[in-house]
Amino acid sequence: WIKFKEYLKTTHRERSVICRLSYAKKYYHVLLEGNAKDILSLSDQKRLQVMKSLASLLKFMGCYDKWKDIKEKYQLKWSNGNNSLEFQTIVNNETNYDSMVRWVKDTCSHIPRYYSNILIYCTLTGLRADEACKSLSLVKNNPDNYLNKETMILEHFRHPNIFIRRTKQVFISFVNYDIINLAKESNKYSYNALRCYLKRRKLQMNMNYCRKIFATFMRNNGIEQEVIDLLQGRIPKSVFVRHYYKPDLARFEKVRSLLDNLYNQLI
């Protein structure tokens, strides 16, 4: 288990390591017995986490083929294939664009500026919560090796240990002076500190809304899905994107021009 934990550390963040190790210890009997009945009754999300943990364990042990056999035998899927649930999520009025923007604005009005800056910065960059907090720190403490002042682009790829992870990556973000000033005025960069603060104030923590607001706003204003994917660290595996899609740089500049409009919605 100690060696497995060290193996996980090479490809996963600390929280993911704890999760993978915990589930692997609890459900490794599935691999020994070749019997996955105990995980069939789990919720979709928990079953997915258990499957990832067991798959990682067998990769570490060099017998991943055994996992393929179990997965095929019990028809285990990496997704639940329930399109109706995804549709309900999309059209849910409680998490539509306006309600998500309202949550950001209301929450920012009830918390100190050094915390509200994190939410606004996350929304304007489209970064994941943890990425946004680390990006804030870099902008303020190490801008010369991060912010390209000529192009006003945050070059995340210069810090691969932080931003280029095994499954979650981000390469660049377009910014303007308002966004940079948000970072410079911040003196708090911890996602966990913000989460705990909101919990103490009995406020909901929906920081995942920020990334969704960015994507929805850009798409509603005519930015192609491929451009949004690239800015949020998703590289589609389609032949079109990998070999043929060469967007005009003006499309990226339009993203920067739209940031002012999004900023005005939030402030």
PDB file of C-alpha atoms in Angstrom:
ATOM      1  CA  TRP A   1       0.000   0.000   0.000  1.00  0.00           C
ATOM      2  CA  ILE A   2       2.883   2.367   0.730  1.00  0.00           C
ATOM      3  CA  LYS A   3       4.360   1.787  -2.731  1.00  0.00           C
ATOM      4  CA  PHE A   4       0.926   2.150  -4.327  1.00  0.00           C
ATOM      5  CA  LYS A   5       0.505   5.489  -2.572  1.00  0.00           C
ATOM      6  CA  GLU A   6       3.865   6.667  -3.938  1.00  0.00           C
ATOM      7  CA  TYR A   7       2.784   5.535  -7.397  1.00  0.00           C
ATOM      8  CA  LEU A   8      -0.433   7.556  -7.151  1.00  0.00           C
ATOM      9  CA  LYS A   9       1.484  10.660  -6.097  1.00  0.00           C
ATOM     10  CA  THR A  10       3.262  10.709  -9.455  1.00  0.00           C
ATOM     11  CA  THR A  11       0.022  11.215 -11.371  1.00  0.00           C
ATOM     12  CA  HIS A  12      -2.613  12.500  -8.929  1.00  0.00           C
ATOM     13  CA  ARG A  13      -3.184  15.428  -6.619  1.00  0.00           C
ATOM     14  CA  GLU A  14      -3.123  14.896  -2.866  1.00  0.00           C
ATOM     15  CA  ARG A  15      -6.899  14.730  -2.469  1.00  0.00           C
ATOM     16  CA  SER A  16      -7.188  12.269  -5.347  1.00  0.00           C
ATOM     17  CA  VAL A  17      -4.440  10.109  -3.828  1.00  0.00           C
ATOM     18  CA  ILE A  18      -6.349   9.882  -0.542  1.00  0.00           C
ATOM     19  CA  CYS A  19      -9.575   8.996  -2.377  1.00  0.00           C
ATOM     20  CA  ARG A  20      -7.981   6.359  -4.645  1.00  0.00           C
ATOM     21  CA  LEU A  21      -6.095   4.719  -1.779  1.00  0.00           C
ATOM     22  CA  SER A  22      -9.142   4.623   0.483  1.00  0.00           C
ATOM     23  CA  TYR A  23     -11.423   2.993  -2.083  1.00  0.00           C
ATOM     24  CA  ALA A  24      -8.713   0.583  -3.236  1.00  0.00           C
ATOM     25  CA  LYS A  25      -8.249  -0.668   0.342  1.00  0.00           C
ATOM     26  CA  LYS A  26     -11.993  -1.014   0.881  1.00  0.00           C
ATOM     27  CA  TYR A  27     -12.816  -2.792  -2.384  1.00  0.00           C
ATOM     28  CA  TYR A  28      -9.648  -4.673  -3.392  1.00  0.00           C
ATOM     29  CA  HIS A  29     -11.509  -7.909  -2.594  1.00  0.00           C
ATOM     30  CA  VAL A  30     -13.409  -7.327  -5.851  1.00  0.00           C
ATOM     31  CA  LEU A  31     -10.134  -7.971  -7.677  1.00  0.00           C
ATOM     32  CA  LEU A  32      -9.152 -10.971  -5.556  1.00  0.00           C
ATOM     33  CA  GLU A  33     -12.519 -12.659  -5.989  1.00  0.00           C
ATOM     34  CA  GLY A  34     -13.297 -11.410  -9.503  1.00  0.00           C
ATOM     35  CA  ASN A  35     -16.722 -10.478  -8.154  1.00  0.00           C
ATOM     36  CA  ALA A  36     -18.005  -6.908  -8.645  1.00  0.00           C
ATOM     37  CA  LYS A  37     -21.458  -7.364  -7.087  1.00  0.00           C
ATOM     38  CA  ASP A  38     -20.575  -5.136  -4.134  1.00  0.00           C
ATOM     39  CA  ILE A  39     -20.078  -2.095  -6.330  1.00  0.00           C
ATOM     40  CA  LEU A  40     -23.085  -2.542  -8.610  1.00  0.00           C
ATOM     41  CA  SER A  41     -25.462  -1.094  -6.010  1.00  0.00           C
ATOM     42  CA  LEU A  42     -23.353   2.025  -5.372  1.00  0.00           C
ATOM     43  CA  SER A  43     -24.422   5.438  -6.640  1.00  0.00           C
ATOM     44  CA  ASP A  44     -23.113   6.396 -10.076  1.00  0.00           C
ATOM     45  CA  GLN A  45     -20.524   8.813  -8.718  1.00  0.00           C
ATOM     46  CA  LYS A  46     -19.245   6.496  -5.994  1.00  0.00           C
ATOM     47  CA  ARG A  47     -19.110   3.516  -8.334  1.00  0.00           C
ATOM     48  CA  LEU A  48     -17.050   5.575 -10.774  1.00  0.00           C
ATOM     49  CA  GLN A  49     -14.578   6.507  -8.026  1.00  0.00           C
ATOM     50  CA  VAL A  50     -14.264   2.872  -6.943  1.00  0.00           C
ATOM     51  CA  MET A  51     -13.698   1.771 -10.544  1.00  0.00           C
ATOM     52  CA  LYS A  52     -10.958   4.372 -11.010  1.00  0.00           C
ATOM     53  CA  SER A  53      -9.293   3.237  -7.789  1.00  0.00           C
ATOM     54  CA  LEU A  54      -9.349  -0.453  -8.698  1.00  0.00           C
ATOM     55  CA  ALA A  55      -8.135   0.276 -12.233  1.00  0.00           C
ATOM     56  CA  SER A  56      -5.209   2.291 -10.823  1.00  0.00           C
ATOM     57  CA  LEU A  57      -4.348  -0.525  -8.423  1.00  0.00           C
ATOM     58  CA  LEU A  58      -4.219  -3.124 -11.195  1.00  0.00           C
ATOM     59  CA  LYS A  59      -2.172  -0.837 -13.434  1.00  0.00           C
ATOM     60  CA  PHE A  60       0.303  -0.505 -10.570  1.00  0.00           C
ATOM     61  CA  MET A  61       0.382  -4.281 -10.141  1.00  0.00           C
ATOM     62  CA  GLY A  62       0.848  -4.864 -13.868  1.00  0.00           C
ATOM     63  CA  CYS A  63      -2.325  -6.906 -14.400  1.00  0.00           C
ATOM     64  CA  TYR A  64      -4.780  -4.449 -15.911  1.00  0.00           C
ATOM     65  CA  ASP A  65      -6.145  -7.188 -18.181  1.00  0.00           C
ATOM     66  CA  LYS A  66      -7.861  -8.683 -15.142  1.00  0.00           C
ATOM     67  CA  TRP A  67      -9.791  -5.452 -14.646  1.00  0.00           C
ATOM     68  CA  LYS A  68     -10.936  -5.546 -18.270  1.00  0.00           C
ATOM     69  CA  ASP A  69     -12.333  -9.044 -17.703  1.00  0.00           C
ATOM     70  CA  ILE A  70     -14.235  -7.994 -14.565  1.00  0.00           C
ATOM     71  CA  LYS A  71     -15.537  -4.861 -16.235  1.00  0.00           C
ATOM     72  CA  GLU A  72     -16.797  -6.834 -19.223  1.00  0.00           C
ATOM     73  CA  LYS A  73     -18.295  -9.611 -17.108  1.00  0.00           C
ATOM     74  CA  TYR A  74     -20.357  -7.198 -14.994  1.00  0.00           C
ATOM     75  CA  GLN A  75     -20.997  -4.646 -17.780  1.00  0.00           C
ATOM     76  CA  LEU A  76     -19.394  -1.841 -15.797  1.00  0.00           C
ATOM     77  CA  LYS A  77     -19.377   1.476 -17.647  1.00  0.00           C
ATOM     78  CA  TRP A  78     -17.333   4.612 -17.102  1.00  0.00           C
ATOM     79  CA  SER A  79     -20.534   6.612 -17.586  1.00  0.00           C
ATOM     80  CA  ASN A  80     -24.114   5.824 -16.644  1.00  0.00           C
ATOM     81  CA  GLY A  81     -25.353   6.520 -20.172  1.00  0.00           C
ATOM     82  CA  ASN A  82     -28.443   8.259 -18.790  1.00  0.00           C
ATOM     83  CA  ASN A  83     -29.000  11.095 -21.251  1.00  0.00           C
ATOM     84  CA  SER A  84     -32.216  12.144 -19.532  1.00  0.00           C
ATOM     85  CA  LEU A  85     -30.293  13.124 -16.397  1.00  0.00           C
ATOM     86  CA  GLU A  86     -27.876  15.187 -18.464  1.00  0.00           C
ATOM     87  CA  PHE A  87     -30.783  16.892 -20.211  1.00  0.00           C
ATOM     88  CA  GLN A  88     -32.399  17.718 -16.870  1.00  0.00           C
ATOM     89  CA  THR A  89     -29.121  19.202 -15.686  1.00  0.00           C
ATOM     90  CA  ILE A  90     -28.927  21.463 -18.734  1.00  0.00           C
ATOM     91  CA  VAL A  91     -32.486  22.813 -18.447  1.00  0.00           C
ATOM     92  CA  ASN A  92     -32.584  22.984 -14.635  1.00  0.00           C
ATOM     93  CA  ASN A  93     -33.671  26.533 -13.725  1.00  0.00           C
ATOM     94  CA  GLU A  94     -31.821  26.346 -10.424  1.00  0.00           C
ATOM     95  CA  THR A  95     -28.497  26.078 -12.229  1.00  0.00           C
ATOM     96  CA  ASN A  96     -29.137  28.103 -15.393  1.00  0.00           C
ATOM     97  CA  TYR A  97     -26.872  30.968 -16.408  1.00  0.00           C
ATOM     98  CA  ASP A  98     -28.777  33.755 -14.644  1.00  0.00           C
ATOM     99  CA  SER A  99     -29.048  31.843 -11.369  1.00  0.00           C
ATOM    100  CA  MET A 100     -25.328  31.014 -11.405  1.00  0.00           C
ATOM    101  CA  VAL A 101     -24.394  34.657 -12.013  1.00  0.00           C
ATOM    102  CA  ARG A 102     -26.776  35.643  -9.225  1.00  0.00           C
ATOM    103  CA  TRP A 103     -25.005  33.246  -6.838  1.00  0.00           C
ATOM    104  CA  VAL A 104     -21.604  34.765  -7.641  1.00  0.00           C
ATOM    105  CA  LYS A 105     -22.866  38.340  -7.178  1.00  0.00           C
ATOM    106  CA  ASP A 106     -24.798  37.590  -3.984  1.00  0.00           C
ATOM    107  CA  THR A 107     -21.926  35.654  -2.459  1.00  0.00           C
ATOM    108  CA  CYS A 108     -19.407  38.373  -3.346  1.00  0.00           C
ATOM    109  CA  SER A 109     -21.611  40.936  -1.606  1.00  0.00           C
ATOM    110  CA  HIS A 110     -21.458  38.961   1.666  1.00  0.00           C
ATOM    111  CA  ILE A 111     -17.735  38.187   1.862  1.00  0.00           C
ATOM    112  CA  PRO A 112     -14.519  40.247   2.133  1.00  0.00           C
ATOM    113  CA  ARG A 113     -12.980  41.483  -1.077  1.00  0.00           C
ATOM    114  CA  TYR A 114      -9.938  39.213  -0.835  1.00  0.00           C
ATOM    115  CA  TYR A 115     -12.313  36.249  -1.031  1.00  0.00           C
ATOM    116  CA  SER A 116     -14.720  37.702  -3.602  1.00  0.00           C
ATOM    117  CA  ASN A 117     -11.731  38.381  -5.863  1.00  0.00           C
ATOM    118  CA  ILE A 118     -11.131  34.626  -6.043  1.00  0.00           C
ATOM    119  CA  LEU A 119     -14.663  33.999  -7.318  1.00  0.00           C
ATOM    120  CA  ILE A 120     -14.507  36.790  -9.889  1.00  0.00           C
ATOM    121  CA  TYR A 121     -11.038  35.784 -11.060  1.00  0.00           C
ATOM    122  CA  CYS A 122     -12.165  32.173 -11.459  1.00  0.00           C
ATOM    123  CA  THR A 123     -15.169  33.292 -13.509  1.00  0.00           C
ATOM    124  CA  LEU A 124     -13.201  35.599 -15.802  1.00  0.00           C
ATOM    125  CA  THR A 125     -10.492  33.022 -16.545  1.00  0.00           C
ATOM    126  CA  GLY A 126     -12.693  29.925 -16.747  1.00  0.00           C
ATOM    127  CA  LEU A 127     -10.189  28.000 -14.645  1.00  0.00           C
ATOM    128  CA  ARG A 128     -11.017  25.221 -12.211  1.00  0.00           C
ATOM    129  CA  ALA A 129     -11.245  26.320  -8.584  1.00  0.00           C
ATOM    130  CA  ASP A 130      -7.844  24.980  -7.504  1.00  0.00           C
ATOM    131  CA  GLU A 131      -6.199  26.230 -10.704  1.00  0.00           C
ATOM    132  CA  ALA A 132      -7.634  29.716 -10.174  1.00  0.00           C
ATOM    133  CA  CYS A 133      -6.250  29.952  -6.633  1.00  0.00           C
ATOM    134  CA  LYS A 134      -2.786  28.859  -7.718  1.00  0.00           C
ATOM    135  CA  SER A 135      -2.924  31.175 -10.714  1.00  0.00           C
ATOM    136  CA  LEU A 136      -3.752  34.123  -8.440  1.00  0.00           C
ATOM    137  CA  SER A 137      -0.687  33.377  -6.366  1.00  0.00           C
ATOM    138  CA  LEU A 138       1.570  33.191  -9.414  1.00  0.00           C
ATOM    139  CA  VAL A 139       0.285  36.454 -10.892  1.00  0.00           C
ATOM    140  CA  LYS A 140       1.052  38.279  -7.667  1.00  0.00           C
ATOM    141  CA  ASN A 141       4.252  36.548  -6.616  1.00  0.00           C
ATOM    142  CA  ASN A 142       5.911  35.366  -9.843  1.00  0.00           C
ATOM    143  CA  PRO A 143       4.453  37.324 -12.796  1.00  0.00           C
ATOM    144  CA  ASP A 144       7.675  37.476 -14.858  1.00  0.00           C
ATOM    145  CA  ASN A 145       7.615  33.735 -15.456  1.00  0.00           C
ATOM    146  CA  TYR A 146       3.873  33.551 -15.943  1.00  0.00           C
ATOM    147  CA  LEU A 147       2.260  36.643 -17.458  1.00  0.00           C
ATOM    148  CA  ASN A 148       3.241  37.556 -21.007  1.00  0.00           C
ATOM    149  CA  LYS A 149       2.815  41.323 -20.818  1.00  0.00           C
ATOM    150  CA  GLU A 150       3.014  41.813 -24.586  1.00  0.00           C
ATOM    151  CA  THR A 151       0.148  39.461 -25.393  1.00  0.00           C
ATOM    152  CA  MET A 152      -1.595  39.666 -21.976  1.00  0.00           C
ATOM    153  CA  ILE A 153      -1.769  35.895 -21.786  1.00  0.00           C
ATOM    154  CA  LEU A 154      -1.266  33.783 -18.678  1.00  0.00           C
ATOM    155  CA  GLU A 155       1.102  31.039 -19.808  1.00  0.00           C
ATOM    156  CA  HIS A 156       0.097  28.146 -17.584  1.00  0.00           C
ATOM    157  CA  PHE A 157       2.259  25.764 -19.615  1.00  0.00           C
ATOM    158  CA  ARG A 158       5.345  27.327 -18.006  1.00  0.00           C
ATOM    159  CA  HIS A 159       4.334  25.609 -14.749  1.00  0.00           C
ATOM    160  CA  PRO A 160       3.542  22.026 -15.787  1.00  0.00           C
ATOM    161  CA  ASN A 161       3.736  20.685 -12.231  1.00  0.00           C
ATOM    162  CA  ILE A 162       0.736  22.844 -11.359  1.00  0.00           C
ATOM    163  CA  PHE A 163      -1.337  23.063 -14.516  1.00  0.00           C
ATOM    164  CA  ILE A 164      -0.420  20.101 -16.744  1.00  0.00           C
ATOM    165  CA  ARG A 165      -1.772  17.141 -14.815  1.00  0.00           C
ATOM    166  CA  ARG A 166      -2.628  13.661 -15.991  1.00  0.00           C
ATOM    167  CA  THR A 167      -6.333  14.197 -16.590  1.00  0.00           C
ATOM    168  CA  LYS A 168      -6.891  17.919 -15.954  1.00  0.00           C
ATOM    169  CA  GLN A 169      -4.870  20.455 -17.866  1.00  0.00           C
ATOM    170  CA  VAL A 170      -4.901  24.103 -18.849  1.00  0.00           C
ATOM    171  CA  PHE A 171      -2.425  25.865 -21.121  1.00  0.00           C
ATOM    172  CA  ILE A 172      -3.238  29.570 -21.515  1.00  0.00           C
ATOM    173  CA  SER A 173      -5.755  32.172 -20.379  1.00  0.00           C
ATOM    174  CA  PHE A 174      -6.468  35.558 -21.934  1.00  0.00           C
ATOM    175  CA  VAL A 175      -6.590  38.380 -19.401  1.00  0.00           C
ATOM    176  CA  ASN A 176      -6.923  42.146 -19.232  1.00  0.00           C
ATOM    177  CA  TYR A 177      -5.796  44.750 -16.726  1.00  0.00           C
ATOM    178  CA  ASP A 178      -8.933  44.387 -14.605  1.00  0.00           C
ATOM    179  CA  ILE A 179      -8.173  40.703 -14.096  1.00  0.00           C
ATOM    180  CA  ILE A 180      -4.522  41.385 -13.284  1.00  0.00           C
ATOM    181  CA  ASN A 181      -5.521  44.069 -10.791  1.00  0.00           C
ATOM    182  CA  LEU A 182      -7.866  41.573  -9.105  1.00  0.00           C
ATOM    183  CA  ALA A 183      -4.902  39.277  -8.575  1.00  0.00           C
ATOM    184  CA  LYS A 184      -2.628  42.043  -7.317  1.00  0.00           C
ATOM    185  CA  GLU A 185      -5.237  43.180  -4.796  1.00  0.00           C
ATOM    186  CA  SER A 186      -5.665  39.663  -3.425  1.00  0.00           C
ATOM    187  CA  ASN A 187      -3.853  38.339  -0.387  1.00  0.00           C
ATOM    188  CA  LYS A 188      -5.758  35.057  -0.057  1.00  0.00           C
ATOM    189  CA  TYR A 189      -5.286  32.218  -2.532  1.00  0.00           C
ATOM    190  CA  SER A 190      -6.594  29.121  -0.796  1.00  0.00           C
ATOM    191  CA  TYR A 191      -9.649  27.301  -2.127  1.00  0.00           C
ATOM    192  CA  ASN A 192      -9.971  25.444   1.165  1.00  0.00           C
ATOM    193  CA  ALA A 193      -9.843  28.694   3.166  1.00  0.00           C
ATOM    194  CA  LEU A 194     -12.642  30.150   1.032  1.00  0.00           C
ATOM    195  CA  ARG A 195     -14.687  26.959   1.347  1.00  0.00           C
ATOM    196  CA  CYS A 196     -14.326  26.941   5.143  1.00  0.00           C
ATOM    197  CA  TYR A 197     -15.147  30.641   5.383  1.00  0.00           C
ATOM    198  CA  LEU A 198     -18.364  30.215   3.422  1.00  0.00           C
ATOM    199  CA  LYS A 199     -19.296  27.218   5.544  1.00  0.00           C
ATOM    200  CA  ARG A 200     -18.826  29.242   8.748  1.00  0.00           C
ATOM    201  CA  ARG A 201     -21.008  31.994   7.298  1.00  0.00           C
ATOM    202  CA  LYS A 202     -23.596  29.362   6.291  1.00  0.00           C
ATOM    203  CA  LEU A 203     -23.238  30.328   2.628  1.00  0.00           C
ATOM    204  CA  GLN A 204     -23.357  27.788  -0.179  1.00  0.00           C
ATOM    205  CA  MET A 205     -20.098  26.854  -1.910  1.00  0.00           C
ATOM    206  CA  ASN A 206     -20.797  26.613  -5.640  1.00  0.00           C
ATOM    207  CA  MET A 207     -17.466  27.696  -7.047  1.00  0.00           C
ATOM    208  CA  ASN A 208     -17.928  25.231  -9.904  1.00  0.00           C
ATOM    209  CA  TYR A 209     -20.486  27.723 -11.250  1.00  0.00           C
ATOM    210  CA  CYS A 210     -17.669  30.135 -12.132  1.00  0.00           C
ATOM    211  CA  ARG A 211     -16.196  27.892 -14.818  1.00  0.00           C
ATOM    212  CA  LYS A 212     -19.663  27.150 -16.204  1.00  0.00           C
ATOM    213  CA  ILE A 213     -20.502  30.862 -16.389  1.00  0.00           C
ATOM    214  CA  PHE A 214     -17.351  31.524 -18.429  1.00  0.00           C
ATOM    215  CA  ALA A 215     -18.097  28.742 -20.904  1.00  0.00           C
ATOM    216  CA  THR A 216     -21.789  29.615 -21.266  1.00  0.00           C
ATOM    217  CA  PHE A 217     -21.130  33.348 -21.635  1.00  0.00           C
ATOM    218  CA  MET A 218     -18.510  32.815 -24.332  1.00  0.00           C
ATOM    219  CA  ARG A 219     -20.688  30.355 -26.244  1.00  0.00           C
ATOM    220  CA  ASN A 220     -23.713  32.661 -26.054  1.00  0.00           C
ATOM    221  CA  ASN A 221     -21.581  35.425 -27.545  1.00  0.00           C
ATOM    222  CA  GLY A 222     -20.470  33.485 -30.575  1.00  0.00           C
ATOM    223  CA  ILE A 223     -17.206  31.877 -29.478  1.00  0.00           C
ATOM    224  CA  GLU A 224     -16.802  28.408 -30.976  1.00  0.00           C
ATOM    225  CA  GLN A 225     -16.884  25.400 -28.686  1.00  0.00           C
ATOM    226  CA  GLU A 226     -13.402  24.408 -29.880  1.00  0.00           C
ATOM    227  CA  VAL A 227     -11.937  27.747 -28.721  1.00  0.00           C
ATOM    228  CA  ILE A 228     -13.653  27.463 -25.333  1.00  0.00           C
ATOM    229  CA  ASP A 229     -12.369  23.901 -24.961  1.00  0.00           C
ATOM    230  CA  LEU A 230      -8.817  25.008 -25.698  1.00  0.00           C
ATOM    231  CA  LEU A 231      -8.989  27.840 -23.165  1.00  0.00           C
ATOM    232  CA  GLN A 232     -10.376  25.527 -20.479  1.00  0.00           C
ATOM    233  CA  GLY A 233      -7.777  22.833 -21.072  1.00  0.00           C
ATOM    234  CA  ARG A 234      -9.833  20.346 -23.060  1.00  0.00           C
ATOM    235  CA  ILE A 235      -8.173  19.013 -26.194  1.00  0.00           C
ATOM    236  CA  PRO A 236     -10.772  17.007 -28.136  1.00  0.00           C
ATOM    237  CA  LYS A 237      -9.557  13.798 -29.737  1.00  0.00           C
ATOM    238  CA  SER A 238     -11.421  14.432 -32.987  1.00  0.00           C
ATOM    239  CA  VAL A 239      -9.458  14.371 -36.235  1.00  0.00           C
ATOM    240  CA  PHE A 240     -10.936  17.774 -37.081  1.00  0.00           C
ATOM    241  CA  VAL A 241      -9.489  19.540 -34.031  1.00  0.00           C
ATOM    242  CA  ARG A 242      -6.140  17.759 -34.017  1.00  0.00           C
ATOM    243  CA  HIS A 243      -5.347  18.136 -37.715  1.00  0.00           C
ATOM    244  CA  TYR A 244      -7.598  20.682 -39.407  1.00  0.00           C
ATOM    245  CA  TYR A 245      -8.903  23.271 -36.946  1.00  0.00           C
ATOM    246  CA  LYS A 246      -6.749  26.421 -37.233  1.00  0.00           C
ATOM    247  CA  PRO A 247      -8.772  29.320 -35.770  1.00  0.00           C
ATOM    248  CA  ASP A 248      -7.949  32.900 -36.687  1.00  0.00           C
ATOM    249  CA  LEU A 249      -6.156  34.615 -33.814  1.00  0.00           C
ATOM    250  CA  ALA A 250      -8.858  37.281 -33.970  1.00  0.00           C
ATOM    251  CA  ARG A 251     -11.207  34.728 -32.394  1.00  0.00           C
ATOM    252  CA  PHE A 252      -9.017  34.661 -29.316  1.00  0.00           C
ATOM    253  CA  GLU A 253      -8.899  38.446 -29.247  1.00  0.00           C
ATOM    254  CA  LYS A 254     -12.691  38.487 -29.283  1.00  0.00           C
ATOM    255  CA  VAL A 255     -12.558  36.424 -26.088  1.00  0.00           C
ATOM    256  CA  ARG A 256     -10.486  39.158 -24.467  1.00  0.00           C
ATOM    257  CA  SER A 257     -12.915  41.866 -25.618  1.00  0.00           C
ATOM    258  CA  LEU A 258     -15.820  39.911 -24.124  1.00  0.00           C
ATOM    259  CA  LEU A 259     -14.126  39.760 -20.728  1.00  0.00           C
ATOM    260  CA  ASP A 260     -15.053  43.402 -20.082  1.00  0.00           C
ATOM    261  CA  ASN A 261     -18.734  42.582 -20.616  1.00  0.00           C
ATOM    262  CA  LEU A 262     -18.564  39.594 -18.274  1.00  0.00           C
ATOM    263  CA  TYR A 263     -16.673  41.643 -15.684  1.00  0.00           C
ATOM    264  CA  ASN A 264     -19.411  44.322 -15.779  1.00  0.00           C
ATOM    265  CA  GLN A 265     -22.071  41.655 -15.201  1.00  0.00           C
ATOM    266  CA  LEU A 266     -20.321  40.516 -12.059  1.00  0.00           C
ATOM    267  CA  ILE A 267     -19.357  43.874 -10.555  1.00  0.00           C
TER     268      ILE A 267
END
